[in-house]
N, CA, C and O of each residue as an XYZ file, in Angstrom:
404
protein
N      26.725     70.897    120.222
C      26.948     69.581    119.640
C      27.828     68.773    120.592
O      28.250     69.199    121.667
N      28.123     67.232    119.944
C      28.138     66.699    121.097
C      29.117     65.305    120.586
O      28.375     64.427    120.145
N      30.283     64.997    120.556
C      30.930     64.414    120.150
C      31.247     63.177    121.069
O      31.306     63.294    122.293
N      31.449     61.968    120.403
C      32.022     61.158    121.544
C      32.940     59.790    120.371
O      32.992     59.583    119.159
N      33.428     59.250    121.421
C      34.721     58.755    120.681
C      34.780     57.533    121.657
O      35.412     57.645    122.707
N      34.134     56.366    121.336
C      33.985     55.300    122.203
C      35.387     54.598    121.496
O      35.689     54.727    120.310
N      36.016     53.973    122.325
C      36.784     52.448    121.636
C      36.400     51.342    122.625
O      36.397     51.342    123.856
N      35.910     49.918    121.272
C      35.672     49.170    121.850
C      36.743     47.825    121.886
O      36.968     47.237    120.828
N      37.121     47.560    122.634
C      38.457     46.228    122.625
C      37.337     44.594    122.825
O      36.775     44.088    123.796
N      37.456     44.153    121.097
C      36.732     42.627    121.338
C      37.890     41.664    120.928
O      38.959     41.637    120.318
N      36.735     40.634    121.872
C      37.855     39.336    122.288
C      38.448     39.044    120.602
O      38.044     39.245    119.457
N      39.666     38.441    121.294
C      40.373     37.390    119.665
C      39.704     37.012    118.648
O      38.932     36.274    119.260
N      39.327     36.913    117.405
C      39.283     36.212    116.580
C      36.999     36.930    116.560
O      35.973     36.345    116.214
N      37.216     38.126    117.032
C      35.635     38.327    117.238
C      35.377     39.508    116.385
O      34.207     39.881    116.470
N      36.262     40.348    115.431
C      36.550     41.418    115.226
C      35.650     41.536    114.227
O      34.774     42.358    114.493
N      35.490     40.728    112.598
C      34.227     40.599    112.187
C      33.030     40.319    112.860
O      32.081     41.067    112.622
N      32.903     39.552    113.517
C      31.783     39.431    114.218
C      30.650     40.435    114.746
O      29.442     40.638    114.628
N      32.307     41.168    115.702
C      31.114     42.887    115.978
C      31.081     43.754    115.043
O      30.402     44.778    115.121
N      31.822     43.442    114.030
C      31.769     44.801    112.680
C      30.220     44.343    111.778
O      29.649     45.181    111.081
N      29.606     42.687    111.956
C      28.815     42.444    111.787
C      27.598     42.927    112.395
O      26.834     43.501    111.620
N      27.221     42.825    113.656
C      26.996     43.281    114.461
C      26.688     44.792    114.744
O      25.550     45.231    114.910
N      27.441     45.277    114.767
C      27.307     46.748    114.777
C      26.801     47.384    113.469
O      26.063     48.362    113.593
N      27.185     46.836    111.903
C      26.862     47.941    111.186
C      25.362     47.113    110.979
O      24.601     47.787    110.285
N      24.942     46.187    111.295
C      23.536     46.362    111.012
C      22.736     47.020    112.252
O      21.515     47.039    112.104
N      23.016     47.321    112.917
C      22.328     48.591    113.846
C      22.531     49.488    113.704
O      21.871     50.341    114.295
N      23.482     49.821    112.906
C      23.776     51.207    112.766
C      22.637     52.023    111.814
O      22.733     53.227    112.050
N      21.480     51.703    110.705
C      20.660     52.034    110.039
C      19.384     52.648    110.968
O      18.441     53.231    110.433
N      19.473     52.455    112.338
C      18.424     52.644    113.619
C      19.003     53.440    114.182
O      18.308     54.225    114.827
N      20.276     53.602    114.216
C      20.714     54.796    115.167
C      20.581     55.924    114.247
O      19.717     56.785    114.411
N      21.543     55.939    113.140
C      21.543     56.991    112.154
C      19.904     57.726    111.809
O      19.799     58.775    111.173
N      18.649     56.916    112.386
C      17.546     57.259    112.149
C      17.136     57.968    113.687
O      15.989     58.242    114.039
N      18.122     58.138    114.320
C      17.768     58.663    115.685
C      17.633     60.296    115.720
O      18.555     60.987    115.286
N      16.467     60.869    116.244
C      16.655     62.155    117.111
C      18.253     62.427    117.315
O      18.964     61.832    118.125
N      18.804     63.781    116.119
C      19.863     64.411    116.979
C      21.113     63.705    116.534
O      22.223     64.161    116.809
N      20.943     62.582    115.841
C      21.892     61.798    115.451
C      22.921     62.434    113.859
O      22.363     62.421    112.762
N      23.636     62.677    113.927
C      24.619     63.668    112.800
C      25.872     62.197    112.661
O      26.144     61.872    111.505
N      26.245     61.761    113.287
C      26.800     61.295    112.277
C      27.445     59.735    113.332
O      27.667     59.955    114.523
N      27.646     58.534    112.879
C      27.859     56.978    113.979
C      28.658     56.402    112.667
O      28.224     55.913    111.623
N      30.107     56.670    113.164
C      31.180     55.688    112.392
C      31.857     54.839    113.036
O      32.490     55.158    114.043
N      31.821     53.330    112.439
C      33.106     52.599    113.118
C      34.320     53.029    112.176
O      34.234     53.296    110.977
N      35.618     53.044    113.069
C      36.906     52.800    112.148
C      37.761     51.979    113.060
O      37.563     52.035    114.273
N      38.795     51.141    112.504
C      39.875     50.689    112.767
C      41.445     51.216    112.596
O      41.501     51.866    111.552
N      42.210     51.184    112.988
C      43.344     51.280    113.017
C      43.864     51.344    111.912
O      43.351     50.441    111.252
N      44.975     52.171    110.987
C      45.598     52.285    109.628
C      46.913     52.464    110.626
O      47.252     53.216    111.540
N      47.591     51.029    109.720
C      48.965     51.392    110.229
C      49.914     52.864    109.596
O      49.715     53.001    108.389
N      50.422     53.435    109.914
C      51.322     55.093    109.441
C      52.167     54.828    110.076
O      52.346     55.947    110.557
N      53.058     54.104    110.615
C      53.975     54.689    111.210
C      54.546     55.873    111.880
O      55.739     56.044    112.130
N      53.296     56.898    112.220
C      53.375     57.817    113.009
C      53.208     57.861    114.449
O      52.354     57.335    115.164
N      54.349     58.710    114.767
C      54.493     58.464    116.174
C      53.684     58.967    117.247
O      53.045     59.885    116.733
N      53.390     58.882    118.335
C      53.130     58.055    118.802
C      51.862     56.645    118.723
O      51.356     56.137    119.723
N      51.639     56.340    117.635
C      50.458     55.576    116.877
C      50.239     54.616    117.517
O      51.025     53.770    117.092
N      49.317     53.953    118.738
C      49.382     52.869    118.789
C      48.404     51.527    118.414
O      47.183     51.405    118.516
N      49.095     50.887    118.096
C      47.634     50.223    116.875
C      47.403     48.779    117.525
O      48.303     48.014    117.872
N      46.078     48.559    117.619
C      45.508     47.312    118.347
C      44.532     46.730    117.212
O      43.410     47.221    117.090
N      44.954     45.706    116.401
C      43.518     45.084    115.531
C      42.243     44.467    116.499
O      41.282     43.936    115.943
N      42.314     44.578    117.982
C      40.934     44.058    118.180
C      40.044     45.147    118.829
O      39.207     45.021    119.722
N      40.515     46.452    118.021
C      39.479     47.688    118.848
C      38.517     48.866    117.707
O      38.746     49.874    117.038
N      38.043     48.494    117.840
C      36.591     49.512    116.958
C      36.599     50.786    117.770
O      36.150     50.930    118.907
N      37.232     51.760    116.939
C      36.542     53.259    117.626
C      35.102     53.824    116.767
O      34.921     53.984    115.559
N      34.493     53.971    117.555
C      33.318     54.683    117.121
C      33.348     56.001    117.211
O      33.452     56.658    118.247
N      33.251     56.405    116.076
C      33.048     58.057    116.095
C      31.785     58.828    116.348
O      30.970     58.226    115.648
N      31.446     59.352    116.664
C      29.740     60.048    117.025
C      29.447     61.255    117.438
O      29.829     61.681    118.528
N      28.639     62.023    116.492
C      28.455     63.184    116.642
C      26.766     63.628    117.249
O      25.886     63.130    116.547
N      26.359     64.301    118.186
C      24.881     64.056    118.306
C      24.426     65.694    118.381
O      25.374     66.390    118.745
N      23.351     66.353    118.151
C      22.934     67.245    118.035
C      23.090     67.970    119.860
O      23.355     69.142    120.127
N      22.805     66.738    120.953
C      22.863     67.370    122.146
C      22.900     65.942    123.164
O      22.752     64.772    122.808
N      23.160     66.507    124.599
C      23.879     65.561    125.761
C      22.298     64.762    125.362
O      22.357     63.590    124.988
N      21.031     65.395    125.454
C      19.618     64.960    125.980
C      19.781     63.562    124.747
O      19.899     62.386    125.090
N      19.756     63.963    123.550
C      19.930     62.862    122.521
C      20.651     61.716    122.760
O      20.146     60.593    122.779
N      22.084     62.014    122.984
C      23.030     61.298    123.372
C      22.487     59.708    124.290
O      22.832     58.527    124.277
N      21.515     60.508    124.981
C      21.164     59.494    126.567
C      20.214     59.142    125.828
O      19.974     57.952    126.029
N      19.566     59.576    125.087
C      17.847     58.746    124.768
C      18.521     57.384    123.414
O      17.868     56.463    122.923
N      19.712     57.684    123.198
C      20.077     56.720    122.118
C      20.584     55.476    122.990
O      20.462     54.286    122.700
N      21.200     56.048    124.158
C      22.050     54.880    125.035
C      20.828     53.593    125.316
O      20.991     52.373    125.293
N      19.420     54.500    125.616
C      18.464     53.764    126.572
C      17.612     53.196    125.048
O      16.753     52.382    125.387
N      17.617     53.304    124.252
C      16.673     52.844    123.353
C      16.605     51.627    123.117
O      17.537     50.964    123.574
N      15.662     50.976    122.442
C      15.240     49.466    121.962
C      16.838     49.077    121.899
O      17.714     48.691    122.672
N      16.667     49.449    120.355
C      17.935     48.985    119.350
C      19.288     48.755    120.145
O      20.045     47.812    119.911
N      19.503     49.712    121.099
C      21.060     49.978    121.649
C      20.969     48.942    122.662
O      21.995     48.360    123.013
N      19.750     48.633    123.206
C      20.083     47.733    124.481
C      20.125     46.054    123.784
O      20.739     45.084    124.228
N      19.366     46.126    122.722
C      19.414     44.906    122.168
C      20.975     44.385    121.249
O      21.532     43.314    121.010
N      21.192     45.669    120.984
C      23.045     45.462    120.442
C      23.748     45.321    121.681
O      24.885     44.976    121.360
N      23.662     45.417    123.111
C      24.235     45.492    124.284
C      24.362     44.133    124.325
O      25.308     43.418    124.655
N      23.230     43.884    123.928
C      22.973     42.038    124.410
C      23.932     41.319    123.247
O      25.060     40.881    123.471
N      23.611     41.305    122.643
C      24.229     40.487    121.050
C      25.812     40.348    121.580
O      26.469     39.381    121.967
N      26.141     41.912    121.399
C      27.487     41.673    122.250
C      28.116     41.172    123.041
O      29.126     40.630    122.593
N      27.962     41.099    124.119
C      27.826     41.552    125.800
C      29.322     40.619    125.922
O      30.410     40.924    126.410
N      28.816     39.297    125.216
C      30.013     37.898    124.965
C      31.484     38.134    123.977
O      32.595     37.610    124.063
N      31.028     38.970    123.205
C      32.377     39.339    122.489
C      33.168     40.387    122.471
O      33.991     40.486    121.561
N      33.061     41.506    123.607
C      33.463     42.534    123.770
C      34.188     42.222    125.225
O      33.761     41.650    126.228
N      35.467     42.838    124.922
C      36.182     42.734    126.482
C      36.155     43.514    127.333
O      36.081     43.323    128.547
N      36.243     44.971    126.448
C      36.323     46.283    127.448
C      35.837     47.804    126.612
O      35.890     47.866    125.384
N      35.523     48.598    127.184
C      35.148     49.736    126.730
C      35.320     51.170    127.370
O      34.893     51.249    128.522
N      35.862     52.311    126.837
C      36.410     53.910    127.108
C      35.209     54.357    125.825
O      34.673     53.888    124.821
N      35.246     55.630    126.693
C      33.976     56.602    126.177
C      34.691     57.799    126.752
O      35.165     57.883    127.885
N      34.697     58.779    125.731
C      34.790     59.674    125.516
C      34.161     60.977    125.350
O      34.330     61.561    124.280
N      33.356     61.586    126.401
C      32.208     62.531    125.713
C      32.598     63.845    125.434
O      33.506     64.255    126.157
N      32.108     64.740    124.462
C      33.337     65.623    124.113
C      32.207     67.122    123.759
O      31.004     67.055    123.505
N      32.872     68.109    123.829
C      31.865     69.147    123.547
C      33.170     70.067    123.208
O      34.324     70.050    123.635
N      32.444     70.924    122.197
C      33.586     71.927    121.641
C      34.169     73.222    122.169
O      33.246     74.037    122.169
N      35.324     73.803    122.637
C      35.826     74.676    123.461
C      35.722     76.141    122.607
O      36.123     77.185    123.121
């Protein structure tokens, strides 16, 4: 299995926008080959240390059956067409690909 842990940092005042954005694609991925599990979350303030909390960053959580899946979701219709939608309201992006020890 195959974990990954994207955070995405969007511009000011854009934060609904991509939560718009994203969860209506998300019904196409979740229908993907290999696909176990595609969450956005945001930040909960706790006051735990070292916590550091940014309101303009979406982590995506994602679990995929395997690396091969992983890549056929990156290249698909849906994902390149959410690439686009975006492309203007997103500032920066870390990816995380993760496999279990």
């Amino acid at each position: 299995m195959i974990s990954v842990i994207a955070s995405i940092q969007v511009k000011d005042g854009q934060l609904d926008n991509f939560i718009e954005i994203f969860k209506s694609n998300m019904p196409a991925v979740l229908k993907e080959k290999g696909c176990i599990e595609y969450i956005p979350t945001v930040d909960v303030p706790t006051e735990l240390p070292p916590q550091e909390l940014n309101k303009n960053i979406v982590t995506v959580i994602e679990k995929w059956q395997s690396l091969e899946d992983l890549m056929a979701h990156l290249s698909s219709a849906h994902m390149l067409e959410y690439k686009e939608k975006t492309k203007d309201i997103v500032a920066s992006m870390t990816v995380k690909v993760l496999t279990e020890v």
